[in-house]
Amino acid sequence: MVYIHCGVPNSSYALATSDFNSDGSAVMQFMPTIRSGSFSDIGLRRFMEDEHIMIDDLSSHFFDSVFKFPTPSAFYGAFDGHGGAEAAAYMKENAVRFFFENADIPQTYVSDDDDNLVEEVVNSFRRAFLLADNALADDCNVSSSSGTTAITALVLGRRLLVANAGDCRAVLCRKGKAIDMSQDHKPIHPPERRRIEQLGGYVDDGYLNGVLSVTRALGDWDMKFPRGSPSPLIAEPEFRQAILTKDDEFLIIGCDGLWDVMTSQEAVSFVRRGLRRHDDPQQCARDLIKEALRLNTGDNLTVIVICFLDGREMFPSPPRQRKGRWCFSTEALFTLRRHMDDESN
């Protein structure tokens, strides 16, 4: 089951409990095996404005720090820039600082089933998005017309938490079925359109105020009202989360250049076929981008594929067929030999 949190502060959402059999006995909990691969391509654009970050093991990354993460723990982010590459590049360079140092994230993760702790992580990541947004306004090396969408995926033990602001998308493969782990923040999305119009903005031909094709982004300070004032363009992320099980095979994170030409299910089916052939998430990311280019996407492309199972778990080999042993009676052998002799005459 996927649990959804819609980005509204202090709202509640369901969380999973421990696993038990029908007789009340405990079941050994599934733990994902993390491995990932990524690929990017400029596509038909003149400039590359996509950036991304991948950390497959947070414990190793923060080995000498005060942070204590469960096993496994991982972090991924994709940043799709517009109006120049500065904002996306800034986010890639500073993502670890914003999400794990400046946003008061809990220093110790005792259990992925600790509801209060997960609420703290959600609030911390929300603060990280808003801190990054304000930092982009203050950095003189980033143009006020430069912005970026941002999507992050955090794995803590069995828990997957996705935070999104913009039109990048994360899709979970559950036994071959695509489960969207984010909502594309487009001006034509009815809740986003209502929010825009309530705040004095408008949608023209699918663009926010006739200019921007997304309704949530970091940066773009020439389109935002003065700090502290409500603005149609916001950096507030939305959250979705899931408790991973053995049915959850992999996660695809892709910038909108991929989703312009492929549905979530098409991308999941494509990657699943690739993993069945070669079990290489890096090759899957590369091949998925090649397929999007073949389908004539016009945008920059970035794809991250994160596997939660190893190849043997995802596609177990069919049982080997035992070689049959033919046993003939003496009479049967005599009859067969006589028949063969008749055929040869």
Coordinates of C-alpha atoms in Angstrom, one line a residue:
M1 CA 0.0 0.0 0.0
V2 CA 1.2 3.5 -0.8
Y3 CA 0.6 6.2 1.9
I4 CA 0.1 9.8 0.7
H5 CA 0.8 13.0 2.5
C6 CA -0.2 16.1 0.6
G7 CA 2.3 18.6 1.8
V8 CA 0.0 20.3 4.3
P9 CA 1.8 21.0 7.6
N10 CA 0.7 19.1 10.6
S11 CA -1.7 16.8 8.7
S12 CA -1.8 13.1 9.6
Y13 CA -1.3 10.0 7.4
A14 CA -1.3 6.3 7.8
L15 CA 1.8 4.3 8.7
A16 CA 2.4 0.6 8.5
T17 CA 2.8 -1.6 11.6
S18 CA 4.9 -4.7 12.1
D19 CA 4.3 -7.9 10.0
F20 CA 2.5 -10.8 11.6
N21 CA 1.0 -14.1 10.5
S22 CA -2.6 -14.8 11.0
D23 CA -1.8 -16.8 14.1
G24 CA 0.0 -13.8 15.7
S25 CA 3.5 -15.0 15.2
A26 CA 6.1 -12.5 13.9
V27 CA 7.3 -12.6 10.3
M28 CA 10.8 -11.7 9.3
Q29 CA 10.6 -8.3 7.8
F30 CA 11.7 -7.7 4.2
M31 CA 14.7 -5.4 3.8
P32 CA 15.6 -4.0 0.4
T33 CA 18.9 -4.5 -1.3
I34 CA 19.9 -1.1 -2.8
R35 CA 21.7 -0.7 -6.1
S36 CA 21.2 2.1 -8.7
G37 CA 22.2 3.5 -12.0
S38 CA 21.6 6.8 -13.8
F39 CA 22.0 8.4 -17.2
S40 CA 21.5 11.9 -18.7
D41 CA 21.3 13.3 -22.2
I42 CA 21.0 16.8 -23.5
G43 CA 18.3 15.8 -26.0
L44 CA 17.3 18.4 -28.6
R45 CA 18.1 21.3 -26.3
R46 CA 21.0 23.7 -26.8
F47 CA 22.0 23.5 -23.1
M48 CA 21.9 20.9 -20.4
E49 CA 19.9 22.1 -17.4
D50 CA 19.3 18.7 -15.6
E51 CA 21.3 17.6 -12.5
H52 CA 21.0 14.7 -10.1
I53 CA 22.5 13.1 -7.0
M54 CA 22.8 9.5 -5.9
I55 CA 23.9 8.1 -2.5
D56 CA 23.3 4.4 -2.3
D57 CA 24.6 4.2 1.3
L58 CA 24.0 7.1 3.7
S59 CA 25.8 5.3 6.5
S60 CA 29.1 5.3 4.6
H61 CA 28.5 8.8 3.3
F62 CA 28.2 10.1 6.8
F63 CA 30.6 7.7 8.4
D64 CA 32.3 10.3 10.6
S65 CA 29.3 12.4 11.4
V66 CA 26.7 12.4 14.2
F67 CA 24.0 10.9 11.9
K68 CA 23.1 7.3 12.5
F69 CA 21.1 5.6 9.7
P70 CA 19.5 2.2 9.5
T71 CA 20.6 -0.4 7.0
P72 CA 19.9 0.1 4.2
S73 CA 19.6 3.9 3.8
A74 CA 19.9 5.9 0.6
F75 CA 19.1 9.3 -0.9
Y76 CA 18.5 10.4 -4.5
G77 CA 17.5 13.6 -6.1
A78 CA 16.8 15.0 -9.6
F79 CA 16.7 18.7 -10.4
D80 CA 15.3 19.9 -13.7
G81 CA 16.4 23.5 -14.4
H82 CA 14.8 26.2 -16.5
G83 CA 15.8 29.7 -17.3
G84 CA 19.5 28.6 -17.1
A85 CA 21.4 25.9 -15.4
E86 CA 22.4 27.8 -12.3
A87 CA 19.6 26.8 -10.0
A88 CA 19.8 23.1 -10.7
A89 CA 23.6 23.1 -10.4
Y90 CA 23.3 24.9 -7.1
M91 CA 20.9 22.2 -5.8
K92 CA 23.2 19.4 -6.8
E93 CA 26.2 21.0 -5.1
N94 CA 24.3 21.8 -1.9
A95 CA 21.6 19.1 -1.6
V96 CA 23.4 17.2 1.2
R97 CA 23.8 20.4 3.2
F98 CA 20.2 21.4 2.9
F99 CA 18.6 17.9 3.5
F100 CA 20.9 16.5 6.1
E101 CA 22.7 19.4 7.9
N102 CA 20.7 22.7 7.8
A103 CA 17.1 21.4 8.1
D104 CA 17.3 19.9 11.6
I105 CA 16.9 16.3 10.4
P106 CA 16.8 13.7 13.2
Q107 CA 20.4 12.5 13.9
T108 CA 19.4 8.9 14.8
Y109 CA 16.9 6.6 13.1
V110 CA 15.9 3.9 15.5
S111 CA 13.3 2.2 13.4
D112 CA 11.5 2.7 10.1
D113 CA 8.3 2.0 12.0
D114 CA 8.7 4.9 14.3
D115 CA 5.7 7.1 13.3
N116 CA 6.9 10.2 15.2
L117 CA 10.4 9.9 13.8
V118 CA 9.0 9.7 10.2
E119 CA 6.9 12.8 10.9
E120 CA 10.1 14.6 11.9
V121 CA 11.8 13.5 8.7
V122 CA 8.8 14.8 6.6
N123 CA 8.9 18.2 8.4
S124 CA 12.7 18.3 8.0
F125 CA 12.6 17.7 4.3
R126 CA 9.8 20.3 3.9
R127 CA 12.1 22.8 5.6
A128 CA 15.0 21.8 3.3
F129 CA 13.0 22.6 0.2
L130 CA 12.0 26.0 1.6
L131 CA 15.6 26.7 2.9
A132 CA 17.0 25.9 -0.6
D133 CA 14.4 28.2 -2.2
N134 CA 15.4 31.1 0.0
A135 CA 19.1 30.4 -0.5
L136 CA 18.6 30.6 -4.3
A137 CA 17.2 34.1 -3.8
D138 CA 20.3 35.2 -1.8
D139 CA 23.0 33.7 -4.0
C140 CA 24.3 36.3 -6.4
N141 CA 25.6 33.7 -8.7
V142 CA 22.1 32.4 -9.5
S143 CA 19.9 34.6 -11.8
S144 CA 16.5 35.5 -10.4
S145 CA 15.0 34.1 -13.6
S146 CA 16.7 30.7 -13.0
G147 CA 14.7 28.0 -11.3
T148 CA 14.5 24.2 -10.9
T149 CA 12.0 21.5 -10.1
A150 CA 13.2 19.1 -7.4
I151 CA 12.3 15.5 -6.5
T152 CA 14.0 13.5 -3.8
A153 CA 13.7 9.8 -2.7
L154 CA 14.8 8.7 0.8
V155 CA 15.1 5.1 1.8
L156 CA 15.3 4.3 5.5
G157 CA 15.1 0.6 6.1
R158 CA 11.9 -0.6 4.5
R159 CA 10.4 2.9 4.2
L160 CA 10.5 4.9 1.0
L161 CA 9.7 8.6 1.2
V162 CA 9.4 10.8 -1.9
A163 CA 9.2 14.6 -1.8
N164 CA 8.4 16.5 -5.0
A165 CA 8.0 20.1 -6.2
G166 CA 7.5 20.3 -9.9
D167 CA 7.0 17.9 -12.8
C168 CA 9.8 15.3 -12.3
R169 CA 8.2 12.0 -11.4
A170 CA 9.0 8.9 -9.3
V171 CA 7.4 5.6 -10.2
L172 CA 7.5 2.4 -8.1
C173 CA 7.3 -1.0 -9.8
R174 CA 5.3 -3.4 -7.7
K175 CA 5.2 -6.8 -9.3
G176 CA 5.3 -5.2 -12.7
K177 CA 2.6 -2.6 -12.0
A178 CA 3.5 1.1 -12.0
I179 CA 2.7 3.0 -8.8
D180 CA 3.1 6.8 -9.1
M181 CA 5.0 8.1 -6.1
S182 CA 4.6 11.8 -7.1
Q183 CA 2.1 14.2 -8.7
D184 CA 3.2 16.3 -11.7
H185 CA 2.7 19.9 -10.6
K186 CA 1.3 21.3 -13.9
P187 CA -0.9 24.4 -14.2
I188 CA -3.7 22.2 -15.8
H189 CA -3.8 19.9 -12.7
P190 CA -7.2 21.0 -11.1
P191 CA -6.0 21.4 -7.5
E192 CA -3.0 23.4 -8.7
R193 CA -5.1 25.6 -10.9
R194 CA -7.5 26.4 -8.1
R195 CA -4.6 27.3 -5.8
I196 CA -3.1 29.5 -8.5
E197 CA -6.3 31.4 -9.1
Q198 CA -7.1 31.8 -5.4
L199 CA -3.7 33.6 -5.1
G200 CA -4.2 36.0 -8.0
G201 CA -2.4 34.0 -10.7
Y202 CA -3.8 32.6 -13.9
V203 CA -3.3 29.8 -16.4
D204 CA -2.8 30.7 -20.0
D205 CA -2.5 27.9 -22.6
G206 CA -1.2 25.6 -19.9
Y207 CA 1.4 28.0 -18.5
L208 CA 1.4 29.6 -15.1
N209 CA 0.9 33.4 -15.7
G210 CA 1.6 32.6 -19.3
V211 CA 5.2 31.9 -18.6
L212 CA 6.1 28.7 -16.6
S213 CA 4.9 25.2 -17.3
V214 CA 5.1 24.1 -13.6
T215 CA 3.4 25.4 -10.5
R216 CA 6.0 24.4 -7.9
A217 CA 9.8 25.1 -8.2
L218 CA 12.8 26.3 -6.3
G219 CA 14.2 29.7 -7.4
D220 CA 12.4 31.7 -10.1
W221 CA 12.4 34.7 -7.8
D222 CA 11.4 37.1 -10.5
M223 CA 8.0 35.3 -10.6
K224 CA 7.4 35.1 -6.8
F225 CA 5.9 37.7 -4.7
P226 CA 8.1 39.3 -1.9
R227 CA 9.2 36.8 0.7
G228 CA 6.5 36.1 3.2
S229 CA 3.7 36.9 0.8
P230 CA 1.5 34.1 -0.8
S231 CA 2.6 33.4 -4.4
P232 CA 1.0 31.2 -7.1
L233 CA 4.5 29.7 -7.7
I234 CA 5.6 27.9 -4.5
A235 CA 8.5 25.6 -3.4
E236 CA 6.3 23.6 -1.0
P237 CA 6.8 19.9 -1.7
E238 CA 4.3 17.1 -1.6
F239 CA 5.1 13.8 0.0
R240 CA 4.2 10.2 -0.8
Q241 CA 5.6 7.2 1.0
A242 CA 5.5 3.4 1.0
I243 CA 6.6 0.5 3.2
L244 CA 8.6 -1.6 0.8
T245 CA 7.9 -5.3 0.5
K246 CA 9.3 -8.2 -1.6
D247 CA 6.8 -7.1 -4.3
D248 CA 8.5 -3.7 -4.8
E249 CA 11.1 -4.2 -7.4
F250 CA 12.5 -0.8 -8.4
L251 CA 11.9 2.9 -8.5
I252 CA 12.3 5.1 -11.6
I253 CA 13.0 8.8 -11.1
G254 CA 12.8 10.8 -14.3
C255 CA 12.7 14.4 -15.4
D256 CA 9.7 15.5 -17.5
G257 CA 11.5 14.9 -20.8
L258 CA 10.9 11.2 -20.2
W259 CA 7.2 11.5 -19.2
D260 CA 6.4 13.7 -22.2
V261 CA 6.7 10.6 -24.4
M262 CA 6.1 7.6 -22.0
T263 CA 3.5 6.7 -19.5
S264 CA 4.5 5.5 -16.0
Q265 CA 3.5 1.9 -17.0
E266 CA 5.4 2.0 -20.2
A267 CA 8.6 3.1 -18.5
V268 CA 8.2 0.4 -15.8
S269 CA 7.6 -2.4 -18.3
F270 CA 10.6 -1.2 -20.4
V271 CA 12.9 -1.2 -17.4
R272 CA 11.6 -4.6 -16.1
R273 CA 12.3 -6.2 -19.5
G274 CA 15.8 -4.8 -19.3
L275 CA 16.5 -6.1 -15.8
R276 CA 15.3 -9.5 -16.8
R277 CA 17.8 -9.5 -19.6
H278 CA 20.9 -8.1 -17.9
D279 CA 20.1 -7.1 -14.3
D280 CA 21.9 -3.7 -14.7
P281 CA 20.1 -0.6 -13.5
Q282 CA 22.7 1.7 -15.2
Q283 CA 22.0 0.0 -18.6
C284 CA 18.3 0.3 -18.0
A285 CA 18.6 4.1 -17.4
R286 CA 20.7 4.5 -20.6
D287 CA 18.3 2.4 -22.6
L288 CA 15.2 4.2 -21.3
I289 CA 16.7 7.5 -22.4
K290 CA 17.5 6.1 -25.8
E291 CA 13.9 5.0 -26.1
A292 CA 12.6 8.4 -25.1
L293 CA 14.8 10.0 -27.8
R294 CA 13.5 7.5 -30.3
L295 CA 10.0 8.7 -29.4
N296 CA 11.1 12.2 -30.2
T297 CA 11.2 13.9 -26.8
G298 CA 12.4 17.5 -27.1
D299 CA 13.7 18.0 -23.6
N300 CA 16.8 17.3 -21.6
L301 CA 16.7 13.8 -20.1
T302 CA 17.7 12.4 -16.7
V303 CA 16.8 9.0 -15.4
I304 CA 17.7 7.2 -12.1
V305 CA 16.8 3.5 -11.6
I306 CA 17.0 2.2 -8.0
C307 CA 16.6 -1.5 -7.5
F308 CA 15.3 -2.9 -4.2
L309 CA 15.8 -6.6 -5.1
D310 CA 18.8 -8.4 -6.6
G311 CA 18.2 -10.2 -9.9
R312 CA 17.7 -13.6 -8.3
E313 CA 14.9 -12.3 -6.1
M314 CA 13.2 -10.3 -8.9
F315 CA 13.4 -13.0 -11.5
P316 CA 14.1 -16.4 -9.9
S317 CA 15.3 -19.0 -12.4
P318 CA 12.7 -21.6 -13.3
P319 CA 13.3 -25.0 -11.7
R320 CA 15.6 -27.2 -13.7
Q321 CA 13.9 -30.0 -15.6
R322 CA 15.2 -33.3 -14.5
K323 CA 16.4 -35.4 -17.4
G324 CA 14.1 -38.3 -17.9
R325 CA 15.4 -41.9 -18.0
W326 CA 13.8 -44.2 -20.4
C327 CA 13.4 -47.8 -19.3
F328 CA 12.5 -50.5 -21.8
S329 CA 11.6 -54.1 -21.1
T330 CA 13.5 -56.8 -23.0
E331 CA 10.4 -57.5 -25.1
A332 CA 10.0 -53.9 -26.0
L333 CA 13.6 -53.6 -27.1
F334 CA 13.3 -56.7 -29.2
T335 CA 10.1 -55.3 -30.8
L336 CA 11.8 -51.9 -31.5
R337 CA 14.9 -53.6 -33.1
R338 CA 12.7 -55.8 -35.3
H339 CA 10.8 -52.7 -36.4
M340 CA 14.0 -50.9 -37.3
D341 CA 15.3 -53.9 -39.2
D342 CA 12.0 -54.0 -41.2
E343 CA 12.3 -50.3 -42.0
S344 CA 15.9 -50.7 -43.3
N345 CA 14.9 -53.6 -45.7

